[in-house]
Amino acid sequence: MSGSLVAFALLATAYFGVLATLGILASRRSSRSPEEYFLAGRGLGKVVLFMALFGTNCTTFVLVAIPAVAWQHGVGIFGLNAAVVALGVPLTFLLIGLPARAQAARLGALTPAELYAKKLDSKAVGLVLFGAFTLYTIPYMVQGVKGTALVMSQATDGVLPTWLSGLCVLMIVMLYTSLGGMRGTAWTNVFQGALFMLFMACAFVLIPMRMGGFGTAMEKVRAVDENLLRVGGDYALFQPTAWASWGLVISTTVIAFPHMLSRLLSAADDETTRSVCRFYPLALVALWIPAVLLGVLGRGAFPELERPDTLFYLMSEEFLPPWLGGVAFLAILSATMSTLDAQILTLSSMLVRDGLPSSSRSPRTEVRLGRIFIFAVAMCVYVLSLLWGDSLFDISRRAFEGYTTLVPTLFLGVRWRRFSASGAIASITVANLVLWAGWNFDGFALFGFLPVFWAFVAGILSAVVVSLTSGPRESS
Amino acid sequence: MTARDRWIAGSGFLLLIALHLDFWRPQRVVLYLGWIPEELVYRLCWVALVWVYLFFLTSRLRPERAG
């Protein structure tokens, strides 16, 4: 084994050791009740909640897929994604997350699907939401595992093949998630979020310096293709209506991630959520600017690449000192694992609370079932990650568009008194039918808007029309 | 939230969206300080406006208006 591989193994062992320790520490409190295990007793404070949300929100999509897309299409990727997210994510946290937290606490709901089922007094709503959340979360998880396995395999020069890398990551995530529950994943997210933020800050300074300075590096990019330094070129999403549609998707989709909404349900109070909203844009900029510039500058350094998905790793290897290259690898692991843990925990909580027939289970049995489902979900994702062949960006994009179809229900469910269970089911069904039709048949991109835009509009209209015609629901 | 606050929140939102959908803005390749593309400078200014807007909203929006 070469020296760099030994160093890599030591770094990875230390990293996994920290995560396992945090999971064990959290397990002392997490086994008491389902509320403690799945929602950290609804007591996450400002810093932990912020890092948990931010760590969960940032995946290999930002660290691996975004540099790859920026390598292809330039700085316009920042405006297309990050800028509008800086508005959309905090706004949806305020408009949906804030009332959802208060209402979930009042109704004793532990999962997003359970909240809406209780709020609308309909088990069917819970089941439909549970199905939709699962349908779109699984591909998103697969994207995370595939991305990490790819980087881990490259970092070890193929000593760890992709199938084994993915398995290792999932085993560690399973360990600390099943032990510590929500509190364990939130604590690990603080560590993981700090790690990848710190790495991106170092990379942002060091990589351009080693390329001869920011100015020289940018001139190299200009020489390759001037369009990379403005919103230009023939990228479909840079067309005005597609830009607007994608803005809608990327800014509203995050609140519909069940793992994000679950995190918001764990907030200690409203002021905690408000504080998160204030600082979210700053953290997004601090992470996305380096990610996009890494991709753009990478085009100057590597004008020809067969697989742009590998750019993050190539740039780290070429321009960073070896020890920091190892941290790059840990940053990728952190970004993926901080999302995977939340996704696995949320899916397992929904399986227990929404998927199983409700019966009088003891709190300890619910926690035990949650741990079993964590294992089942992780294994299911692992098998799919071996079978799925699409690119990371394509997988994420489909999942994001799918989540967007749920936003009308999530918003109206906590903000509109007339909203009914029939309206919720109609909204989710119609919006998803339109979206799937748009994916599979030409002609749905009316006036240049993406099919997801029309799915969103159809979701709102069906929610309003069906709710108004089905009569007011009784106040609970 | 008072009626005035709602008017400010609504107008601010529309203004931000209009500034985001900036296809009226000519796309030039200009590097500020020798390396920051104009497109990025514009987006960073936009995010700064978003930040001010969110500070306003977080101080006004109350959950008790929920349905």
mmCIF file with all atom_site columns, N, CA, C and O in Angstrom, chain A residues 279-315:
data_model
loop_
_atom_site.group_PDB
_atom_site.id
_atom_site.type_symbol
_atom_site.label_atom_id
_atom_site.label_alt_id
_atom_site.label_comp_id
_atom_site.label_asym_id
_atom_site.label_entity_id
_atom_site.label_seq_id
_atom_site.pdbx_PDB_ins_code
_atom_site.Cartn_x
_atom_site.Cartn_y
_atom_site.Cartn_z
_atom_site.occupancy
_atom_site.B_iso_or_equiv
_atom_site.pdbx_formal_charge
_atom_site.auth_seq_id
_atom_site.auth_comp_id
_atom_site.auth_asym_id
_atom_site.auth_atom_id
_atom_site.pdbx_PDB_model_num
ATOM 1   N N  . PHE A 1 279 ? -29.628 33.514 8.057   1.00 0.00 ? 279 PHE A N  1
ATOM 2   C CA . PHE A 1 279 ? -28.231 33.223 7.709   1.00 0.00 ? 279 PHE A CA 1
ATOM 3   C C  . PHE A 1 279 ? -28.073 32.246 6.549   1.00 0.00 ? 279 PHE A C  1
ATOM 4   O O  . PHE A 1 279 ? -26.973 32.022 6.065   1.00 0.00 ? 279 PHE A O  1
ATOM 5   N N  . TYR A 1 280 ? -29.190 31.696 6.108   1.00 0.00 ? 280 TYR A N  1
ATOM 6   C CA . TYR A 1 280 ? -29.116 30.731 5.010   1.00 0.00 ? 280 TYR A CA 1
ATOM 7   C C  . TYR A 1 280 ? -28.503 31.304 3.720   1.00 0.00 ? 280 TYR A C  1
ATOM 8   O O  . TYR A 1 280 ? -27.620 30.674 3.131   1.00 0.00 ? 280 TYR A O  1
ATOM 9   N N  . PRO A 1 281 ? -28.918 32.510 3.289   1.00 0.00 ? 281 PRO A N  1
ATOM 10  C CA . PRO A 1 281 ? -28.341 33.038 2.040   1.00 0.00 ? 281 PRO A CA 1
ATOM 11  C C  . PRO A 1 281 ? -26.826 33.201 2.106   1.00 0.00 ? 281 PRO A C  1
ATOM 12  O O  . PRO A 1 281 ? -26.126 32.933 1.130   1.00 0.00 ? 281 PRO A O  1
ATOM 13  N N  . LEU A 1 282 ? -26.322 33.623 3.274   1.00 0.00 ? 282 LEU A N  1
ATOM 14  C CA . LEU A 1 282 ? -24.877 33.845 3.396   1.00 0.00 ? 282 LEU A CA 1
ATOM 15  C C  . LEU A 1 282 ? -24.116 32.526 3.255   1.00 0.00 ? 282 LEU A C  1
ATOM 16  O O  . LEU A 1 282 ? -23.100 32.434 2.555   1.00 0.00 ? 282 LEU A O  1
ATOM 17  N N  . ALA A 1 283 ? -24.631 31.492 3.908   1.00 0.00 ? 283 ALA A N  1
ATOM 18  C CA . ALA A 1 283 ? -23.966 30.193 3.833   1.00 0.00 ? 283 ALA A CA 1
ATOM 19  C C  . ALA A 1 283 ? -24.039 29.625 2.418   1.00 0.00 ? 283 ALA A C  1
ATOM 20  O O  . ALA A 1 283 ? -23.081 29.023 1.929   1.00 0.00 ? 283 ALA A O  1
ATOM 21  N N  . LEU A 1 284 ? -25.172 29.850 1.761   1.00 0.00 ? 284 LEU A N  1
ATOM 22  C CA . LEU A 1 284 ? -25.309 29.352 0.384   1.00 0.00 ? 284 LEU A CA 1
ATOM 23  C C  . LEU A 1 284 ? -24.275 29.987 -0.537  1.00 0.00 ? 284 LEU A C  1
ATOM 24  O O  . LEU A 1 284 ? -23.621 29.302 -1.334  1.00 0.00 ? 284 LEU A O  1
ATOM 25  N N  . VAL A 1 285 ? -24.120 31.303 -0.400  1.00 0.00 ? 285 VAL A N  1
ATOM 26  C CA . VAL A 1 285 ? -23.143 32.003 -1.242  1.00 0.00 ? 285 VAL A CA 1
ATOM 27  C C  . VAL A 1 285 ? -21.741 31.487 -0.934  1.00 0.00 ? 285 VAL A C  1
ATOM 28  O O  . VAL A 1 285 ? -20.941 31.228 -1.846  1.00 0.00 ? 285 VAL A O  1
ATOM 29  N N  . ALA A 1 286 ? -21.450 31.300 0.355   1.00 0.00 ? 286 ALA A N  1
ATOM 30  C CA . ALA A 1 286 ? -20.106 30.846 0.747   1.00 0.00 ? 286 ALA A CA 1
ATOM 31  C C  . ALA A 1 286 ? -19.788 29.469 0.178   1.00 0.00 ? 286 ALA A C  1
ATOM 32  O O  . ALA A 1 286 ? -18.626 29.143 -0.056  1.00 0.00 ? 286 ALA A O  1
ATOM 33  N N  . LEU A 1 287 ? -20.795 28.667 -0.060  1.00 0.00 ? 287 LEU A N  1
ATOM 34  C CA . LEU A 1 287 ? -20.543 27.329 -0.604  1.00 0.00 ? 287 LEU A CA 1
ATOM 35  C C  . LEU A 1 287 ? -20.630 27.292 -2.131  1.00 0.00 ? 287 LEU A C  1
ATOM 36  O O  . LEU A 1 287 ? -19.823 26.643 -2.800  1.00 0.00 ? 287 LEU A O  1
ATOM 37  N N  . TRP A 1 288 ? -21.606 28.008 -2.674  1.00 0.00 ? 288 TRP A N  1
ATOM 38  C CA . TRP A 1 288 ? -21.852 27.900 -4.117  1.00 0.00 ? 288 TRP A CA 1
ATOM 39  C C  . TRP A 1 288 ? -20.849 28.673 -4.976  1.00 0.00 ? 288 TRP A C  1
ATOM 40  O O  . TRP A 1 288 ? -20.524 28.239 -6.085  1.00 0.00 ? 288 TRP A O  1
ATOM 41  N N  . ILE A 1 289 ? -20.382 29.807 -4.476  1.00 0.00 ? 289 ILE A N  1
ATOM 42  C CA . ILE A 1 289 ? -19.415 30.576 -5.288  1.00 0.00 ? 289 ILE A CA 1
ATOM 43  C C  . ILE A 1 289 ? -18.165 29.719 -5.541  1.00 0.00 ? 289 ILE A C  1
ATOM 44  O O  . ILE A 1 289 ? -17.737 29.580 -6.699  1.00 0.00 ? 289 ILE A O  1
ATOM 45  N N  . PRO A 1 290 ? -17.559 29.112 -4.498  1.00 0.00 ? 290 PRO A N  1
ATOM 46  C CA . PRO A 1 290 ? -16.410 28.239 -4.778  1.00 0.00 ? 290 PRO A CA 1
ATOM 47  C C  . PRO A 1 290 ? -16.774 27.071 -5.697  1.00 0.00 ? 290 PRO A C  1
ATOM 48  O O  . PRO A 1 290 ? -15.992 26.711 -6.581  1.00 0.00 ? 290 PRO A O  1
ATOM 49  N N  . ALA A 1 291 ? -17.964 26.485 -5.508  1.00 0.00 ? 291 ALA A N  1
ATOM 50  C CA . ALA A 1 291 ? -18.335 25.317 -6.324  1.00 0.00 ? 291 ALA A CA 1
ATOM 51  C C  . ALA A 1 291 ? -18.438 25.693 -7.800  1.00 0.00 ? 291 ALA A C  1
ATOM 52  O O  . ALA A 1 291 ? -17.920 24.989 -8.680  1.00 0.00 ? 291 ALA A O  1
ATOM 53  N N  . VAL A 1 292 ? -19.082 26.829 -8.075  1.00 0.00 ? 292 VAL A N  1
ATOM 54  C CA . VAL A 1 292 ? -19.247 27.246 -9.476  1.00 0.00 ? 292 VAL A CA 1
ATOM 55  C C  . VAL A 1 292 ? -17.900 27.669 -10.062 1.00 0.00 ? 292 VAL A C  1
ATOM 56  O O  . VAL A 1 292 ? -17.545 27.285 -11.193 1.00 0.00 ? 292 VAL A O  1
ATOM 57  N N  . LEU A 1 293 ? -17.130 28.446 -9.285  1.00 0.00 ? 293 LEU A N  1
ATOM 58  C CA . LEU A 1 293 ? -15.840 28.902 -9.813  1.00 0.00 ? 293 LEU A CA 1
ATOM 59  C C  . LEU A 1 293 ? -14.860 27.745 -10.013 1.00 0.00 ? 293 LEU A C  1
ATOM 60  O O  . LEU A 1 293 ? -14.053 27.753 -10.938 1.00 0.00 ? 293 LEU A O  1
ATOM 61  N N  . LEU A 1 294 ? -14.970 26.739 -9.145  1.00 0.00 ? 294 LEU A N  1
ATOM 62  C CA . LEU A 1 294 ? -14.136 25.543 -9.332  1.00 0.00 ? 294 LEU A CA 1
ATOM 63  C C  . LEU A 1 294 ? -14.402 24.930 -10.710 1.00 0.00 ? 294 LEU A C  1
ATOM 64  O O  . LEU A 1 294 ? -13.479 24.524 -11.426 1.00 0.00 ? 294 LEU A O  1
ATOM 65  N N  . GLY A 1 295 ? -15.668 24.883 -11.065 1.00 0.00 ? 295 GLY A N  1
ATOM 66  C CA . GLY A 1 295 ? -16.042 24.327 -12.370 1.00 0.00 ? 295 GLY A CA 1
ATOM 67  C C  . GLY A 1 295 ? -15.573 25.196 -13.517 1.00 0.00 ? 295 GLY A C  1
ATOM 68  O O  . GLY A 1 295 ? -15.010 24.710 -14.504 1.00 0.00 ? 295 GLY A O  1
ATOM 69  N N  . VAL A 1 296 ? -15.778 26.523 -13.379 1.00 0.00 ? 296 VAL A N  1
ATOM 70  C CA . VAL A 1 296 ? -15.407 27.438 -14.467 1.00 0.00 ? 296 VAL A CA 1
ATOM 71  C C  . VAL A 1 296 ? -13.888 27.444 -14.659 1.00 0.00 ? 296 VAL A C  1
ATOM 72  O O  . VAL A 1 296 ? -13.386 27.311 -15.784 1.00 0.00 ? 296 VAL A O  1
ATOM 73  N N  . LEU A 1 297 ? -13.160 27.584 -13.554 1.00 0.00 ? 297 LEU A N  1
ATOM 74  C CA . LEU A 1 297 ? -11.688 27.597 -13.656 1.00 0.00 ? 297 LEU A CA 1
ATOM 75  C C  . LEU A 1 297 ? -11.181 26.237 -14.137 1.00 0.00 ? 297 LEU A C  1
ATOM 76  O O  . LEU A 1 297 ? -10.158 26.145 -14.820 1.00 0.00 ? 297 LEU A O  1
ATOM 77  N N  . GLY A 1 298 ? -11.912 25.195 -13.796 1.00 0.00 ? 298 GLY A N  1
ATOM 78  C CA . GLY A 1 298 ? -11.535 23.853 -14.241 1.00 0.00 ? 298 GLY A CA 1
ATOM 79  C C  . GLY A 1 298 ? -11.543 23.731 -15.761 1.00 0.00 ? 298 GLY A C  1
ATOM 80  O O  . GLY A 1 298 ? -10.789 22.958 -16.337 1.00 0.00 ? 298 GLY A O  1
ATOM 81  N N  . ARG A 1 299 ? -12.400 24.530 -16.403 1.00 0.00 ? 299 ARG A N  1
ATOM 82  C CA . ARG A 1 299 ? -12.457 24.487 -17.868 1.00 0.00 ? 299 ARG A CA 1
ATOM 83  C C  . ARG A 1 299 ? -11.162 25.034 -18.465 1.00 0.00 ? 299 ARG A C  1
ATOM 84  O O  . ARG A 1 299 ? -10.690 24.564 -19.501 1.00 0.00 ? 299 ARG A O  1
ATOM 85  N N  . GLY A 1 300 ? -10.586 26.032 -17.764 1.00 0.00 ? 300 GLY A N  1
ATOM 86  C CA . GLY A 1 300 ? -9.298  26.557 -18.224 1.00 0.00 ? 300 GLY A CA 1
ATOM 87  C C  . GLY A 1 300 ? -8.183  25.548 -18.026 1.00 0.00 ? 300 GLY A C  1
ATOM 88  O O  . GLY A 1 300 ? -7.265  25.432 -18.848 1.00 0.00 ? 300 GLY A O  1
ATOM 89  N N  . ALA A 1 301 ? -8.266  24.792 -16.927 1.00 0.00 ? 301 ALA A N  1
ATOM 90  C CA . ALA A 1 301 ? -7.206  23.812 -16.630 1.00 0.00 ? 301 ALA A CA 1
ATOM 91  C C  . ALA A 1 301 ? -7.391  22.516 -17.408 1.00 0.00 ? 301 ALA A C  1
ATOM 92  O O  . ALA A 1 301 ? -6.415  21.890 -17.834 1.00 0.00 ? 301 ALA A O  1
ATOM 93  N N  . PHE A 1 302 ? -8.642  22.095 -17.563 1.00 0.00 ? 302 PHE A N  1
ATOM 94  C CA . PHE A 1 302 ? -8.941  20.837 -18.280 1.00 0.00 ? 302 PHE A CA 1
ATOM 95  C C  . PHE A 1 302 ? -9.997  21.121 -19.351 1.00 0.00 ? 302 PHE A C  1
ATOM 96  O O  . PHE A 1 302 ? -11.180 20.851 -19.150 1.00 0.00 ? 302 PHE A O  1
ATOM 97  N N  . PRO A 1 303 ? -9.555  21.669 -20.505 1.00 0.00 ? 303 PRO A N  1
ATOM 98  C CA . PRO A 1 303 ? -10.550 22.047 -21.528 1.00 0.00 ? 303 PRO A CA 1
ATOM 99  C C  . PRO A 1 303 ? -11.323 20.845 -22.088 1.00 0.00 ? 303 PRO A C  1
ATOM 100 O O  . PRO A 1 303 ? -12.450 20.991 -22.538 1.00 0.00 ? 303 PRO A O  1
ATOM 101 N N  . GLU A 1 304 ? -10.705 19.674 -22.056 1.00 0.00 ? 304 GLU A N  1
ATOM 102 C CA . GLU A 1 304 ? -11.384 18.482 -22.589 1.00 0.00 ? 304 GLU A CA 1
ATOM 103 C C  . GLU A 1 304 ? -11.516 17.462 -21.471 1.00 0.00 ? 304 GLU A C  1
ATOM 104 O O  . GLU A 1 304 ? -10.521 17.059 -20.874 1.00 0.00 ? 304 GLU A O  1
ATOM 105 N N  . LEU A 1 305 ? -12.734 17.041 -21.185 1.00 0.00 ? 305 LEU A N  1
ATOM 106 C CA . LEU A 1 305 ? -12.954 15.989 -20.186 1.00 0.00 ? 305 LEU A CA 1
ATOM 107 C C  . LEU A 1 305 ? -14.040 15.053 -20.693 1.00 0.00 ? 305 LEU A C  1
ATOM 108 O O  . LEU A 1 305 ? -15.086 15.511 -21.158 1.00 0.00 ? 305 LEU A O  1
ATOM 109 N N  . GLU A 1 306 ? -13.785 13.779 -20.582 1.00 0.00 ? 306 GLU A N  1
ATOM 110 C CA . GLU A 1 306 ? -14.833 12.832 -20.985 1.00 0.00 ? 306 GLU A CA 1
ATOM 111 C C  . GLU A 1 306 ? -15.957 12.805 -19.964 1.00 0.00 ? 306 GLU A C  1
ATOM 112 O O  . GLU A 1 306 ? -17.122 12.724 -20.301 1.00 0.00 ? 306 GLU A O  1
ATOM 113 N N  . ARG A 1 307 ? -15.572 12.838 -18.663 1.00 0.00 ? 307 ARG A N  1
ATOM 114 C CA . ARG A 1 307 ? -16.576 12.804 -17.599 1.00 0.00 ? 307 ARG A CA 1
ATOM 115 C C  . ARG A 1 307 ? -16.407 14.028 -16.700 1.00 0.00 ? 307 ARG A C  1
ATOM 116 O O  . ARG A 1 307 ? -15.599 14.016 -15.768 1.00 0.00 ? 307 ARG A O  1
ATOM 117 N N  . PRO A 1 308 ? -17.162 15.097 -16.961 1.00 0.00 ? 308 PRO A N  1
ATOM 118 C CA . PRO A 1 308 ? -17.047 16.297 -16.119 1.00 0.00 ? 308 PRO A CA 1
ATOM 119 C C  . PRO A 1 308 ? -17.349 16.010 -14.640 1.00 0.00 ? 308 PRO A C  1
ATOM 120 O O  . PRO A 1 308 ? -16.901 16.751 -13.775 1.00 0.00 ? 308 PRO A O  1
ATOM 121 N N  . ASP A 1 309 ? -18.107 14.932 -14.356 1.00 0.00 ? 309 ASP A N  1
ATOM 122 C CA . ASP A 1 309 ? -18.402 14.563 -12.960 1.00 0.00 ? 309 ASP A CA 1
ATOM 123 C C  . ASP A 1 309 ? -17.126 14.360 -12.133 1.00 0.00 ? 309 ASP A C  1
ATOM 124 O O  . ASP A 1 309 ? -17.172 14.415 -10.905 1.00 0.00 ? 309 ASP A O  1
ATOM 125 N N  . THR A 1 310 ? -16.000 14.096 -12.806 1.00 0.00 ? 310 THR A N  1
ATOM 126 C CA . THR A 1 310 ? -14.758 13.821 -12.085 1.00 0.00 ? 310 THR A CA 1
ATOM 127 C C  . THR A 1 310 ? -13.943 15.097 -11.824 1.00 0.00 ? 310 THR A C  1
ATOM 128 O O  . THR A 1 310 ? -12.863 15.032 -11.250 1.00 0.00 ? 310 THR A O  1
ATOM 129 N N  . LEU A 1 311 ? -14.464 16.252 -12.249 1.00 0.00 ? 311 LEU A N  1
ATOM 130 C CA . LEU A 1 311 ? -13.686 17.492 -12.184 1.00 0.00 ? 311 LEU A CA 1
ATOM 131 C C  . LEU A 1 311 ? -13.259 17.861 -10.759 1.00 0.00 ? 311 LEU A C  1
ATOM 132 O O  . LEU A 1 311 ? -12.117 18.255 -10.531 1.00 0.00 ? 311 LEU A O  1
ATOM 133 N N  . PHE A 1 312 ? -14.182 17.732 -9.807  1.00 0.00 ? 312 PHE A N  1
ATOM 134 C CA . PHE A 1 312 ? -13.874 18.101 -8.421  1.00 0.00 ? 312 PHE A CA 1
ATOM 135 C C  . PHE A 1 312 ? -12.633 17.366 -7.943  1.00 0.00 ? 312 PHE A C  1
ATOM 136 O O  . PHE A 1 312 ? -11.715 17.951 -7.371  1.00 0.00 ? 312 PHE A O  1
ATOM 137 N N  . TYR A 1 313 ? -12.611 16.092 -8.205  1.00 0.00 ? 313 TYR A N  1
ATOM 138 C CA . TYR A 1 313 ? -11.476 15.283 -7.753  1.00 0.00 ? 313 TYR A CA 1
ATOM 139 C C  . TYR A 1 313 ? -10.200 15.664 -8.515  1.00 0.00 ? 313 TYR A C  1
ATOM 140 O O  . TYR A 1 313 ? -9.114  15.797 -7.930  1.00 0.00 ? 313 TYR A O  1
ATOM 141 N N  . LEU A 1 314 ? -10.332 15.871 -9.826  1.00 0.00 ? 314 LEU A N  1
ATOM 142 C CA . LEU A 1 314 ? -9.151  16.213 -10.646 1.00 0.00 ? 314 LEU A CA 1
ATOM 143 C C  . LEU A 1 314 ? -8.530  17.533 -10.189 1.00 0.00 ? 314 LEU A C  1
ATOM 144 O O  . LEU A 1 314 ? -7.303  17.648 -10.070 1.00 0.00 ? 314 LEU A O  1
ATOM 145 N N  . MET A 1 315 ? -9.371  18.526 -9.930  1.00 0.00 ? 315 MET A N  1
ATOM 146 C CA . MET A 1 315 ? -8.870  19.841 -9.495  1.00 0.00 ? 315 MET A CA 1
ATOM 147 C C  . MET A 1 315 ? -8.166  19.725 -8.139  1.00 0.00 ? 315 MET A C  1
ATOM 148 O O  . MET A 1 315 ? -7.120  20.339 -7.920  1.00 0.00 ? 315 MET A O  1
#
